[in-house]
Tab-separated table of N, CA and C in Angstrom:
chain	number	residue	atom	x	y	z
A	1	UNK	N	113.676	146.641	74.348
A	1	UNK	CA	113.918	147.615	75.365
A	1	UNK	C	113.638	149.015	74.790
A	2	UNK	N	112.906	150.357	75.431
A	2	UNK	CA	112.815	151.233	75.183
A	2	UNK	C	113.786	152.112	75.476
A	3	UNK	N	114.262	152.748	74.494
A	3	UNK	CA	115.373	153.935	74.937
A	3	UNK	C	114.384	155.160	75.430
A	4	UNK	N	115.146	155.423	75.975
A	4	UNK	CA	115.244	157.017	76.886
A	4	UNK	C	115.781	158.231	75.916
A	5	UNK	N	115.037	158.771	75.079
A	5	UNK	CA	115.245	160.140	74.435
A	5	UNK	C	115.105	161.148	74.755
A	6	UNK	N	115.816	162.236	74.597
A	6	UNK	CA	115.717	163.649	75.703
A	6	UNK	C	115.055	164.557	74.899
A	7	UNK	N	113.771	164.912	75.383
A	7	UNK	CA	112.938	166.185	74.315
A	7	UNK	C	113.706	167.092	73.550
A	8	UNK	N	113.684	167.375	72.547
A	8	UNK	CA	114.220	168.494	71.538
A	8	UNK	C	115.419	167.590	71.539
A	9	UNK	N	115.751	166.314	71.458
A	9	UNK	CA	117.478	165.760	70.970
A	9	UNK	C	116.718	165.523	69.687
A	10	UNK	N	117.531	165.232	68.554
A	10	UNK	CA	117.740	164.259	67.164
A	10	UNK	C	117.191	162.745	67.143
A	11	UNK	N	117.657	162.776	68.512
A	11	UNK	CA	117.223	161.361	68.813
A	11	UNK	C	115.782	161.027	68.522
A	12	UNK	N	115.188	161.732	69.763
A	12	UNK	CA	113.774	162.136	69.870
A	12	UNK	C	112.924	162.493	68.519
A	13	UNK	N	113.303	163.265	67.538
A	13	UNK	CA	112.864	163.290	66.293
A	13	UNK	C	113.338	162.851	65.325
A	14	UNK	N	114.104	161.777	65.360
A	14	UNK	CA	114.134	160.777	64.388
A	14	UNK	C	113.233	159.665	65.003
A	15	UNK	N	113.132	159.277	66.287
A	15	UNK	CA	111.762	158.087	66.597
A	15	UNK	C	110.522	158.677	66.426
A	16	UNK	N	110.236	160.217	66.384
A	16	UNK	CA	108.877	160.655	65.924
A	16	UNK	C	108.871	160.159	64.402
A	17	UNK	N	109.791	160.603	63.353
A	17	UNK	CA	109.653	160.322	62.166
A	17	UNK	C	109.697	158.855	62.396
A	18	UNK	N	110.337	157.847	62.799
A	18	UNK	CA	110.386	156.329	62.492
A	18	UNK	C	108.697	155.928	63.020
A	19	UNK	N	108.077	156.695	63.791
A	19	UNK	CA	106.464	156.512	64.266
A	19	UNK	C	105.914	156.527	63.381
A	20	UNK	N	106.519	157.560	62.199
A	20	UNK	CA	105.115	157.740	60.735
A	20	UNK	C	105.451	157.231	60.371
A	21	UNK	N	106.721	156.780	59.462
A	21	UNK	CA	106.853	156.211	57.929
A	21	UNK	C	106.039	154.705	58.351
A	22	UNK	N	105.941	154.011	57.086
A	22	UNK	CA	105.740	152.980	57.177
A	22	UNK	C	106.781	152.182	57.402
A	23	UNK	N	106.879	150.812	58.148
A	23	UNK	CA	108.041	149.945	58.534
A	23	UNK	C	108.940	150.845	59.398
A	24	UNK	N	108.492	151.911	60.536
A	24	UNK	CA	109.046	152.503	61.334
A	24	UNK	C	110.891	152.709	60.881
A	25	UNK	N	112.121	151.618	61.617
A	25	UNK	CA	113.254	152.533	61.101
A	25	UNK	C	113.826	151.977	60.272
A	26	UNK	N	112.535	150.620	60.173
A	26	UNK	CA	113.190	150.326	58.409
A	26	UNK	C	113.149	151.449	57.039
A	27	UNK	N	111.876	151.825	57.229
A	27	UNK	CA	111.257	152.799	56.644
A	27	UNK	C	111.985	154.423	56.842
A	28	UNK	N	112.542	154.726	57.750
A	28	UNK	CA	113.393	155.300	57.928
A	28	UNK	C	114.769	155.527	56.641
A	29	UNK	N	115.136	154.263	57.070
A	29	UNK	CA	116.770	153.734	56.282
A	29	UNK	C	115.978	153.846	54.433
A	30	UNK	N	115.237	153.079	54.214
A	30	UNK	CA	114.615	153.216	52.797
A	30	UNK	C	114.405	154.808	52.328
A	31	UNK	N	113.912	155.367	53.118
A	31	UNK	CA	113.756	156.829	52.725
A	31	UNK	C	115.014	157.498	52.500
A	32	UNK	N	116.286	157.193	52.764
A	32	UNK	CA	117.257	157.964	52.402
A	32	UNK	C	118.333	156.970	51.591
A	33	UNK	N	117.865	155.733	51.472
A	33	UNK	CA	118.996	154.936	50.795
A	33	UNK	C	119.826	154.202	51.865
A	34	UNK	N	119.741	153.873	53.474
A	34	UNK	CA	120.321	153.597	54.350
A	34	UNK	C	119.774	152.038	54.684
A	35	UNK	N	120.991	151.198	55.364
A	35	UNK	CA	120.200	150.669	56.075
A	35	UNK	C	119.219	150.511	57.550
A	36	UNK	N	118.542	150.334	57.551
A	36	UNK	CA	117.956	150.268	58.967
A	36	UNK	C	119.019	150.230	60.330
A	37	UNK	N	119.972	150.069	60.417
A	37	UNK	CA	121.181	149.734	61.193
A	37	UNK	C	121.816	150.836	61.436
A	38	UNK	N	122.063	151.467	59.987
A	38	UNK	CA	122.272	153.107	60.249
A	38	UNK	C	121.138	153.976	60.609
A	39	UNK	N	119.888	153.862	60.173
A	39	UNK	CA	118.760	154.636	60.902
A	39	UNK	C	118.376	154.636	62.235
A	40	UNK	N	118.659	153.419	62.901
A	40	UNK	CA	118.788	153.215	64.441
A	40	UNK	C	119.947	153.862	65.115
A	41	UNK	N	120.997	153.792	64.241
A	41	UNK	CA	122.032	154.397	64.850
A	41	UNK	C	122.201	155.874	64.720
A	42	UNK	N	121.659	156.755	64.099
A	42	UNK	CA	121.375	157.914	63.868
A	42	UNK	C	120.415	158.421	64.862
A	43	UNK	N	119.403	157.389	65.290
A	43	UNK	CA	118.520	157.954	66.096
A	43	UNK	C	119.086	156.982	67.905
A	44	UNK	N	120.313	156.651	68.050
A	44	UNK	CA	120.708	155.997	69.215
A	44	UNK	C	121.002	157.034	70.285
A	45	UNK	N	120.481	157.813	71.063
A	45	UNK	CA	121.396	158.744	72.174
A	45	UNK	C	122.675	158.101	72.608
A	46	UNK	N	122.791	156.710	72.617
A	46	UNK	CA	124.585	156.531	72.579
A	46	UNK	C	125.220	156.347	71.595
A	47	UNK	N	125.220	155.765	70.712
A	47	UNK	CA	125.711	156.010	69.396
A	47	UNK	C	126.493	157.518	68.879
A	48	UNK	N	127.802	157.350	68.045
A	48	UNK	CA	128.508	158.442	67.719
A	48	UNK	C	127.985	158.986	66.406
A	49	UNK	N	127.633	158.014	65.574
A	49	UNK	CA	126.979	158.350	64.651
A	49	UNK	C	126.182	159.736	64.103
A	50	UNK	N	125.989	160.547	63.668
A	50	UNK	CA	125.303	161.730	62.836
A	50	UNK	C	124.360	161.823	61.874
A	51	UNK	N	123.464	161.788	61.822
A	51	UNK	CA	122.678	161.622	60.564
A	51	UNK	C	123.276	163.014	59.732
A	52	UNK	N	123.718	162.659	58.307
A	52	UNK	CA	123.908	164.134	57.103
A	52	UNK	C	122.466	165.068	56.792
A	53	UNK	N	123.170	165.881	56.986
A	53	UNK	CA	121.904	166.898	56.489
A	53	UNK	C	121.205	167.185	55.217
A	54	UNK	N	121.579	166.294	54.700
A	54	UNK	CA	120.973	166.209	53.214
A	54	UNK	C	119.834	165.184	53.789
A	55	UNK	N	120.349	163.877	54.591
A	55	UNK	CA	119.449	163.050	54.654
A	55	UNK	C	118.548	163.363	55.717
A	56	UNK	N	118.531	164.364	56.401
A	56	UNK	CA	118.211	164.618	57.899
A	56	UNK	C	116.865	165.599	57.247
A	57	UNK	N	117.387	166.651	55.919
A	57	UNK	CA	115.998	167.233	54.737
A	57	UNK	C	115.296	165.914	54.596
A	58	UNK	N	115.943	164.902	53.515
A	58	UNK	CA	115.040	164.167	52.675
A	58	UNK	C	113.837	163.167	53.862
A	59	UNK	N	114.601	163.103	55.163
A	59	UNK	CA	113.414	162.290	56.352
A	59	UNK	C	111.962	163.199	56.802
A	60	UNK	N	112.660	164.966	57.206
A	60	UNK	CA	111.516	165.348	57.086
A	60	UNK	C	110.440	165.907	56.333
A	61	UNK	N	111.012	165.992	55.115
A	61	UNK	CA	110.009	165.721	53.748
A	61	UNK	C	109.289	164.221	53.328
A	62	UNK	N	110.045	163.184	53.978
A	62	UNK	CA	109.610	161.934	54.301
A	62	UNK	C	108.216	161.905	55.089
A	63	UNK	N	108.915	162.533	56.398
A	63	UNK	CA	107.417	162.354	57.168
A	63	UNK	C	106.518	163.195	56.667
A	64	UNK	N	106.006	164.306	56.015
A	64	UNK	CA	105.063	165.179	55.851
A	64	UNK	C	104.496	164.489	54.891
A	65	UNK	N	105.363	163.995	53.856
A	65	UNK	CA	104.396	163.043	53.079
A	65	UNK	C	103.894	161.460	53.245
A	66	UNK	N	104.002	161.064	54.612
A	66	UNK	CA	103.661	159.934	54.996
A	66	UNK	C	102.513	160.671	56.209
A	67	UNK	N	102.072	161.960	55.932
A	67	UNK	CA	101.079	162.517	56.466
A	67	UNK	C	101.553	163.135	58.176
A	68	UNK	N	102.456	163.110	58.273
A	68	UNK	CA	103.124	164.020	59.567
A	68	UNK	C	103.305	165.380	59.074
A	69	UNK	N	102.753	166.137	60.425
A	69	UNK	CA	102.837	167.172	60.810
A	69	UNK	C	103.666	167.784	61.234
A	70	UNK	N	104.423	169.142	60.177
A	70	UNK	CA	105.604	169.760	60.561
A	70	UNK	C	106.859	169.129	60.058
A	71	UNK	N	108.127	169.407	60.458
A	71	UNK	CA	109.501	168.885	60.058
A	71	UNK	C	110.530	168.476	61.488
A	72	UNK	N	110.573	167.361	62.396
A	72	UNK	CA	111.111	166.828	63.518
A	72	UNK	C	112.585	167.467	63.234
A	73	UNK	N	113.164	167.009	62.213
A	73	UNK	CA	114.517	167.464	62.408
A	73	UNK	C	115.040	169.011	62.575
A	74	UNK	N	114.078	169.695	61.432
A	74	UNK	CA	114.507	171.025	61.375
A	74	UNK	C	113.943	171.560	62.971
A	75	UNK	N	113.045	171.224	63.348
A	75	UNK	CA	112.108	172.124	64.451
A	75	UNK	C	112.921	171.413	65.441
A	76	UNK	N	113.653	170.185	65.710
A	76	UNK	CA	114.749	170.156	66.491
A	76	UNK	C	115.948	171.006	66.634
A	77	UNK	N	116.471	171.194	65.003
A	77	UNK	CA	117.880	171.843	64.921
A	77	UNK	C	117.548	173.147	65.659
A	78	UNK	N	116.394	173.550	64.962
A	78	UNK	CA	115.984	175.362	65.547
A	78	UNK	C	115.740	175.695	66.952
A	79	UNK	N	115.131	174.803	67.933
A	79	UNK	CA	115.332	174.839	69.057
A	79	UNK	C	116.955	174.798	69.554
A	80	UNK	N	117.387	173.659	69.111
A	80	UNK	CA	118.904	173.477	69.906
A	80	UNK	C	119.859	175.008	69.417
A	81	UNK	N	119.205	175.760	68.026
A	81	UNK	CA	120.261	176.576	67.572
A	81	UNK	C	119.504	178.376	68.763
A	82	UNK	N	118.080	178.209	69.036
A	82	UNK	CA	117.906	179.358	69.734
A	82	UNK	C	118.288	179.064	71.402
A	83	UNK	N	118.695	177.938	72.019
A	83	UNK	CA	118.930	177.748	73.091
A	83	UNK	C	120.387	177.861	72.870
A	84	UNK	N	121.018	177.747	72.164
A	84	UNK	CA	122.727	177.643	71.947
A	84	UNK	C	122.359	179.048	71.652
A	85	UNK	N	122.177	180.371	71.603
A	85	UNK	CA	122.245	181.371	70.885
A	85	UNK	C	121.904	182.293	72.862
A	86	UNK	N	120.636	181.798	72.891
A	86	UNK	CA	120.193	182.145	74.386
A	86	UNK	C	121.348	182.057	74.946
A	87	UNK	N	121.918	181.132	75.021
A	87	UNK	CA	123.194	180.876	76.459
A	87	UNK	C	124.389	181.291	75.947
A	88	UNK	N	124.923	181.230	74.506
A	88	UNK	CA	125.961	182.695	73.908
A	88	UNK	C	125.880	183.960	74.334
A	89	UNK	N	124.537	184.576	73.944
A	89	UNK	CA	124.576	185.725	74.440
A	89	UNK	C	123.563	186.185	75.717
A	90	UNK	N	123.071	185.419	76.706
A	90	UNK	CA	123.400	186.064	77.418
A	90	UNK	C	124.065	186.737	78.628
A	91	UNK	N	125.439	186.924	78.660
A	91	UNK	CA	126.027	187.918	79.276
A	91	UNK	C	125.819	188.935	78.347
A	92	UNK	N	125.924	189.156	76.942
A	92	UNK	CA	126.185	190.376	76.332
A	92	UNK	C	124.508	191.108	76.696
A	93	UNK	N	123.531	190.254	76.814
A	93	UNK	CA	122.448	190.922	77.190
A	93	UNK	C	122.052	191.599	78.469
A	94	UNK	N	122.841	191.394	79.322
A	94	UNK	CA	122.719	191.078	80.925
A	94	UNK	C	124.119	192.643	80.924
A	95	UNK	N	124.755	192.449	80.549
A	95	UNK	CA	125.753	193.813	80.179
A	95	UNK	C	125.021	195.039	79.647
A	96	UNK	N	124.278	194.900	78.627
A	96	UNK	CA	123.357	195.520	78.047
A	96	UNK	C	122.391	196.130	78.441
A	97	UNK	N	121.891	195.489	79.585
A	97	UNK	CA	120.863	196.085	80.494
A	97	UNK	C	121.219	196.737	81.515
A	98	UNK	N	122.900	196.521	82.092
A	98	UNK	CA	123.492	197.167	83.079
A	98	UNK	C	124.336	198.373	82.525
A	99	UNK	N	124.050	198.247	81.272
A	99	UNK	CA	124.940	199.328	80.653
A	99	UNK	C	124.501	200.562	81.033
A	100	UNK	N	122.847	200.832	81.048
A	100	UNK	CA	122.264	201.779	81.381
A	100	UNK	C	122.320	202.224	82.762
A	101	UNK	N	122.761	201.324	83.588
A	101	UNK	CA	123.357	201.300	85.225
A	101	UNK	C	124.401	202.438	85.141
A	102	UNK	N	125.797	201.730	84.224
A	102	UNK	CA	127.232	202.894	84.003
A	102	UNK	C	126.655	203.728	83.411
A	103	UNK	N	126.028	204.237	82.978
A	103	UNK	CA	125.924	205.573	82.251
A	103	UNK	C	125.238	206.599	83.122
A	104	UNK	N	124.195	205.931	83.844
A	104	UNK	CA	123.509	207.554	85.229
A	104	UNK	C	124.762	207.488	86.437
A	105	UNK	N	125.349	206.219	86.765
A	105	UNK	CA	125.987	206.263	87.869
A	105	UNK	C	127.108	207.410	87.246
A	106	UNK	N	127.661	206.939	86.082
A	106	UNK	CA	128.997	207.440	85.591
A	106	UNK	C	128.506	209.300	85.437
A	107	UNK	N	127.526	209.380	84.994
A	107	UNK	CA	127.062	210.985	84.428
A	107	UNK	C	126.955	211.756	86.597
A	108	UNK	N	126.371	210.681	86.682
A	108	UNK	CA	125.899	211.724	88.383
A	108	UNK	C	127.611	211.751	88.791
A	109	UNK	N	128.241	210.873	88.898
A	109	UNK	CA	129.466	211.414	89.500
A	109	UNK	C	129.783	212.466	88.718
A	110	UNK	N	130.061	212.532	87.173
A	110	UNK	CA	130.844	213.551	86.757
A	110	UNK	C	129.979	215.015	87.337
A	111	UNK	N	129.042	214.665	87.641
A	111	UNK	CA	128.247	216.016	87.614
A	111	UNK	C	128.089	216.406	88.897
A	112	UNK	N	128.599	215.916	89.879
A	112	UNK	CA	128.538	215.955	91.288
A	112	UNK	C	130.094	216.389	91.230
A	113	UNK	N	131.225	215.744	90.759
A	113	UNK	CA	132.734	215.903	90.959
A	113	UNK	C	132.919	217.724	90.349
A	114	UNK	N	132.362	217.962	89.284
A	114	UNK	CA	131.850	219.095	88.634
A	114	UNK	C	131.224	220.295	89.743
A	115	UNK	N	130.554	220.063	90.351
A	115	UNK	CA	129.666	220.819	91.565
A	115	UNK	C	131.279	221.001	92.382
A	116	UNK	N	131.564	219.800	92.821
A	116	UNK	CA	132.681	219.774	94.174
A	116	UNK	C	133.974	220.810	93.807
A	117	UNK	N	134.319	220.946	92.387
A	117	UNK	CA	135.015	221.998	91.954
A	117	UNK	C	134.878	223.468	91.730
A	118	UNK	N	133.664	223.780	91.879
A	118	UNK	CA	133.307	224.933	92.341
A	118	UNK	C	134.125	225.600	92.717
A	119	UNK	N	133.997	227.078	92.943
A	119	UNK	CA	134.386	228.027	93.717
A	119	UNK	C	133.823	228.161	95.200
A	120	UNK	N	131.983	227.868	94.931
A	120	UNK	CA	131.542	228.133	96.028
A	120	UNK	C	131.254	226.355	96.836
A	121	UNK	N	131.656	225.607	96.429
A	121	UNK	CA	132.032	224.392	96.650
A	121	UNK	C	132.569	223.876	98.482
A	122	UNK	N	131.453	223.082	99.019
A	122	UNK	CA	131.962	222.916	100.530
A	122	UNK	C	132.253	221.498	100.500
A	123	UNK	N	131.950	221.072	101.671
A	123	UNK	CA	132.296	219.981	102.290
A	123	UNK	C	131.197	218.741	101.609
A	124	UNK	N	129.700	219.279	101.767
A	124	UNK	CA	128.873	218.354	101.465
A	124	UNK	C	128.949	218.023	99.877
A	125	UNK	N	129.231	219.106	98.969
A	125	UNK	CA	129.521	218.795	97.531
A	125	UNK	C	130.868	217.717	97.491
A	126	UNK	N	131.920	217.575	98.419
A	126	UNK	CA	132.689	216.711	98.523
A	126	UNK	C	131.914	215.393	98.530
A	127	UNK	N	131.450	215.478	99.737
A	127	UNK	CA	130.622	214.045	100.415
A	127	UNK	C	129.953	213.745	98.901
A	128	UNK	N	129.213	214.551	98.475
A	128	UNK	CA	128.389	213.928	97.348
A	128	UNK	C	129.007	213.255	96.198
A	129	UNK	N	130.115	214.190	95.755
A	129	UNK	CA	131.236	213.771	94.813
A	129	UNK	C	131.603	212.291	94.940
A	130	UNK	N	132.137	211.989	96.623
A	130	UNK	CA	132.587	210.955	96.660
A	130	UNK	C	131.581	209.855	96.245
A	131	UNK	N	130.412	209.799	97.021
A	131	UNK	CA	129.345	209.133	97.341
A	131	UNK	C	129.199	208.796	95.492
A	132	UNK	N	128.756	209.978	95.116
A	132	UNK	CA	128.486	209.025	93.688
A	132	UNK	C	129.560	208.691	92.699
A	133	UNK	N	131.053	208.842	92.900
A	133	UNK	CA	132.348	208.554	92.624
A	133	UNK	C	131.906	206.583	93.098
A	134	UNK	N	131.605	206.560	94.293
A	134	UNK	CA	131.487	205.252	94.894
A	134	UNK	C	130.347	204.671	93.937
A	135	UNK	N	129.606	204.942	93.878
A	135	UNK	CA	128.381	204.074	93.185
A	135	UNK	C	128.777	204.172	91.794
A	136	UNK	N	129.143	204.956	90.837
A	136	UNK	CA	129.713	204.762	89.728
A	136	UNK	C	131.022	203.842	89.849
A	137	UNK	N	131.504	203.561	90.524
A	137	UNK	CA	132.570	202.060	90.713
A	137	UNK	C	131.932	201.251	90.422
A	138	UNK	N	131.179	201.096	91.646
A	138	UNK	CA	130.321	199.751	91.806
A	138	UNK	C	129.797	199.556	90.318
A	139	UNK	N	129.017	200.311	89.848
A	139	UNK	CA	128.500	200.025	88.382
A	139	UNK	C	129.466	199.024	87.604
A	140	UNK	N	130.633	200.238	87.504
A	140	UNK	CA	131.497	200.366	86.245
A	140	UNK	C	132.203	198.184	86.963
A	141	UNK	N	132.158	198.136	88.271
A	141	UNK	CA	132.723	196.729	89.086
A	141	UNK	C	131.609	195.869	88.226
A	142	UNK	N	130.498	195.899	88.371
A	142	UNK	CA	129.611	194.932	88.091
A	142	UNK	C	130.050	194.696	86.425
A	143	UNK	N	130.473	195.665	85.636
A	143	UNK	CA	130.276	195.759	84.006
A	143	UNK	C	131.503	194.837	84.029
A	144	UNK	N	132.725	195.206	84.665
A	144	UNK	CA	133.835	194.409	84.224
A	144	UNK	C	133.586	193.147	84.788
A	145	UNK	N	133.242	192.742	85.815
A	145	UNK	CA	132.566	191.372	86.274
A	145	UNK	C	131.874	190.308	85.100
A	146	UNK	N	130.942	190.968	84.411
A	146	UNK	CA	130.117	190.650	83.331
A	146	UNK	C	131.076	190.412	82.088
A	147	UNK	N	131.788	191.554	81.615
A	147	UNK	CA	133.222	191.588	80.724
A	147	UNK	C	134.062	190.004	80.773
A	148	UNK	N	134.338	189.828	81.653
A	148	UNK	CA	134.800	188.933	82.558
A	148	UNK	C	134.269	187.880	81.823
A	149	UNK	N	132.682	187.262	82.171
A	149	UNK	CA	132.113	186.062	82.341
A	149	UNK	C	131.656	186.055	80.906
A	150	UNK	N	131.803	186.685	80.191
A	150	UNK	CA	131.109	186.681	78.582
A	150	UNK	C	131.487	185.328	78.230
A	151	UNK	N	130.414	184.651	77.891
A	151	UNK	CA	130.321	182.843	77.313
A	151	UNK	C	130.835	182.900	75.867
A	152	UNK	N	130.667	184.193	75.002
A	152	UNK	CA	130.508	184.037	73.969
A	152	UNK	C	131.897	184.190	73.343
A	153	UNK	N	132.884	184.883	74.163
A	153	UNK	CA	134.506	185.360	74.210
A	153	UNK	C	135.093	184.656	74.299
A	154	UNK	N	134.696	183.348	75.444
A	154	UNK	CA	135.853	182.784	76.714
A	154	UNK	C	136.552	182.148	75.499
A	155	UNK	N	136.362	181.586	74.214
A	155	UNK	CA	137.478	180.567	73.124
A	155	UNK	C	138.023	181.486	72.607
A	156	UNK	N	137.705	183.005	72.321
A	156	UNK	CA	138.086	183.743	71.696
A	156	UNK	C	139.322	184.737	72.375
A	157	UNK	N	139.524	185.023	72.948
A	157	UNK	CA	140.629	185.709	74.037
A	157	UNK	C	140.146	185.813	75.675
A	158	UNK	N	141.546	186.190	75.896
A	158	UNK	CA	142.180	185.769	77.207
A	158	UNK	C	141.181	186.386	78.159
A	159	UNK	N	140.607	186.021	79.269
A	159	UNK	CA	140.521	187.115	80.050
A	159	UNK	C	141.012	188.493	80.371
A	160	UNK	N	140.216	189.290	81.124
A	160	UNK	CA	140.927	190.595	81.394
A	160	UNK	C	141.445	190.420	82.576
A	161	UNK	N	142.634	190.674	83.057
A	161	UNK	CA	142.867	190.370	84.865
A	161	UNK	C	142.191	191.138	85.763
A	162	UNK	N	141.671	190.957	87.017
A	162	UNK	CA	141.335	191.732	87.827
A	162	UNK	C	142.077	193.358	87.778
């Protein structure tokens, strides 16, 4: 029966390496001192099993010298570690880009609330005051929203309350 391996899993690049060596995951298990039983099970998507990272080096130095191209395990780990890194940070990136949002909204109010204090100061310097008083909320609403949803915090402390 053929298993079902999910692109960029361990799984998936330990059956690329069991494709080169010779004696596929017998050849596998020999390359690190294992038996074949554990090399299947290292490369099982159900299985609990882990391949060690000592042995997870010595396979893809295995395959390059059984004439494969590149390193399956490492060029696995490095994908799974820039997609785990992608989805850590981004809210802090997505904050980051709205940051520049709070800072004109936040500067035009002060500088409009500034005008409205005037001496020679009317009604419409009010209106304006408010108006960008309002849109600097909204900003400053969206930032704590984001504050809020940070992936990279949520194990690390509590939320902020509304």
């Amino acid at each position: 029966m053929t298993l079902h391996r999910a692109p960029g899993s361990i799984d998936a690049a330990l059956a690329r390496i069991a494709g080169q060596l010779e004696g596929g995951w017998a050849g596998v298990g020999r390359a690190v001192g294992k038996s074949e039983s554990m090399a299947r099970a290292w490369g099982h998507p159900g299985r609990r099993e882990q391949i060690p990272m000592d042995d997870a080096i010595a396979l893809d130095l295995a395959f390059q010298a059984a004439g494969g191209i590149g390193a399956p395990i490492f060029e696995t780990y490095a994908l799974q570690l820039d997609l785990a890194c992608i989805n850590r940070f981004a809210d802090r990136a997505a904050l980051g880009v709205h940051l520049a949002s709070v800072i004109k909204e936040s500067a035009e109010a002060e500088s409009a609330m500034l005008s409205a204090i005037l001496p020679d100061a009317g009604p419409a310097e009010t209106r304006r005051a408010l108006r960008e008083l309002d849109e600097a909320l909204v900003a400053m609403g969206t930032a704590r929203a984001l504050l809020n949803n940070m992936k990279s915090d949520a194990t690390d402390s509590p939320q902020i309350p509304p």
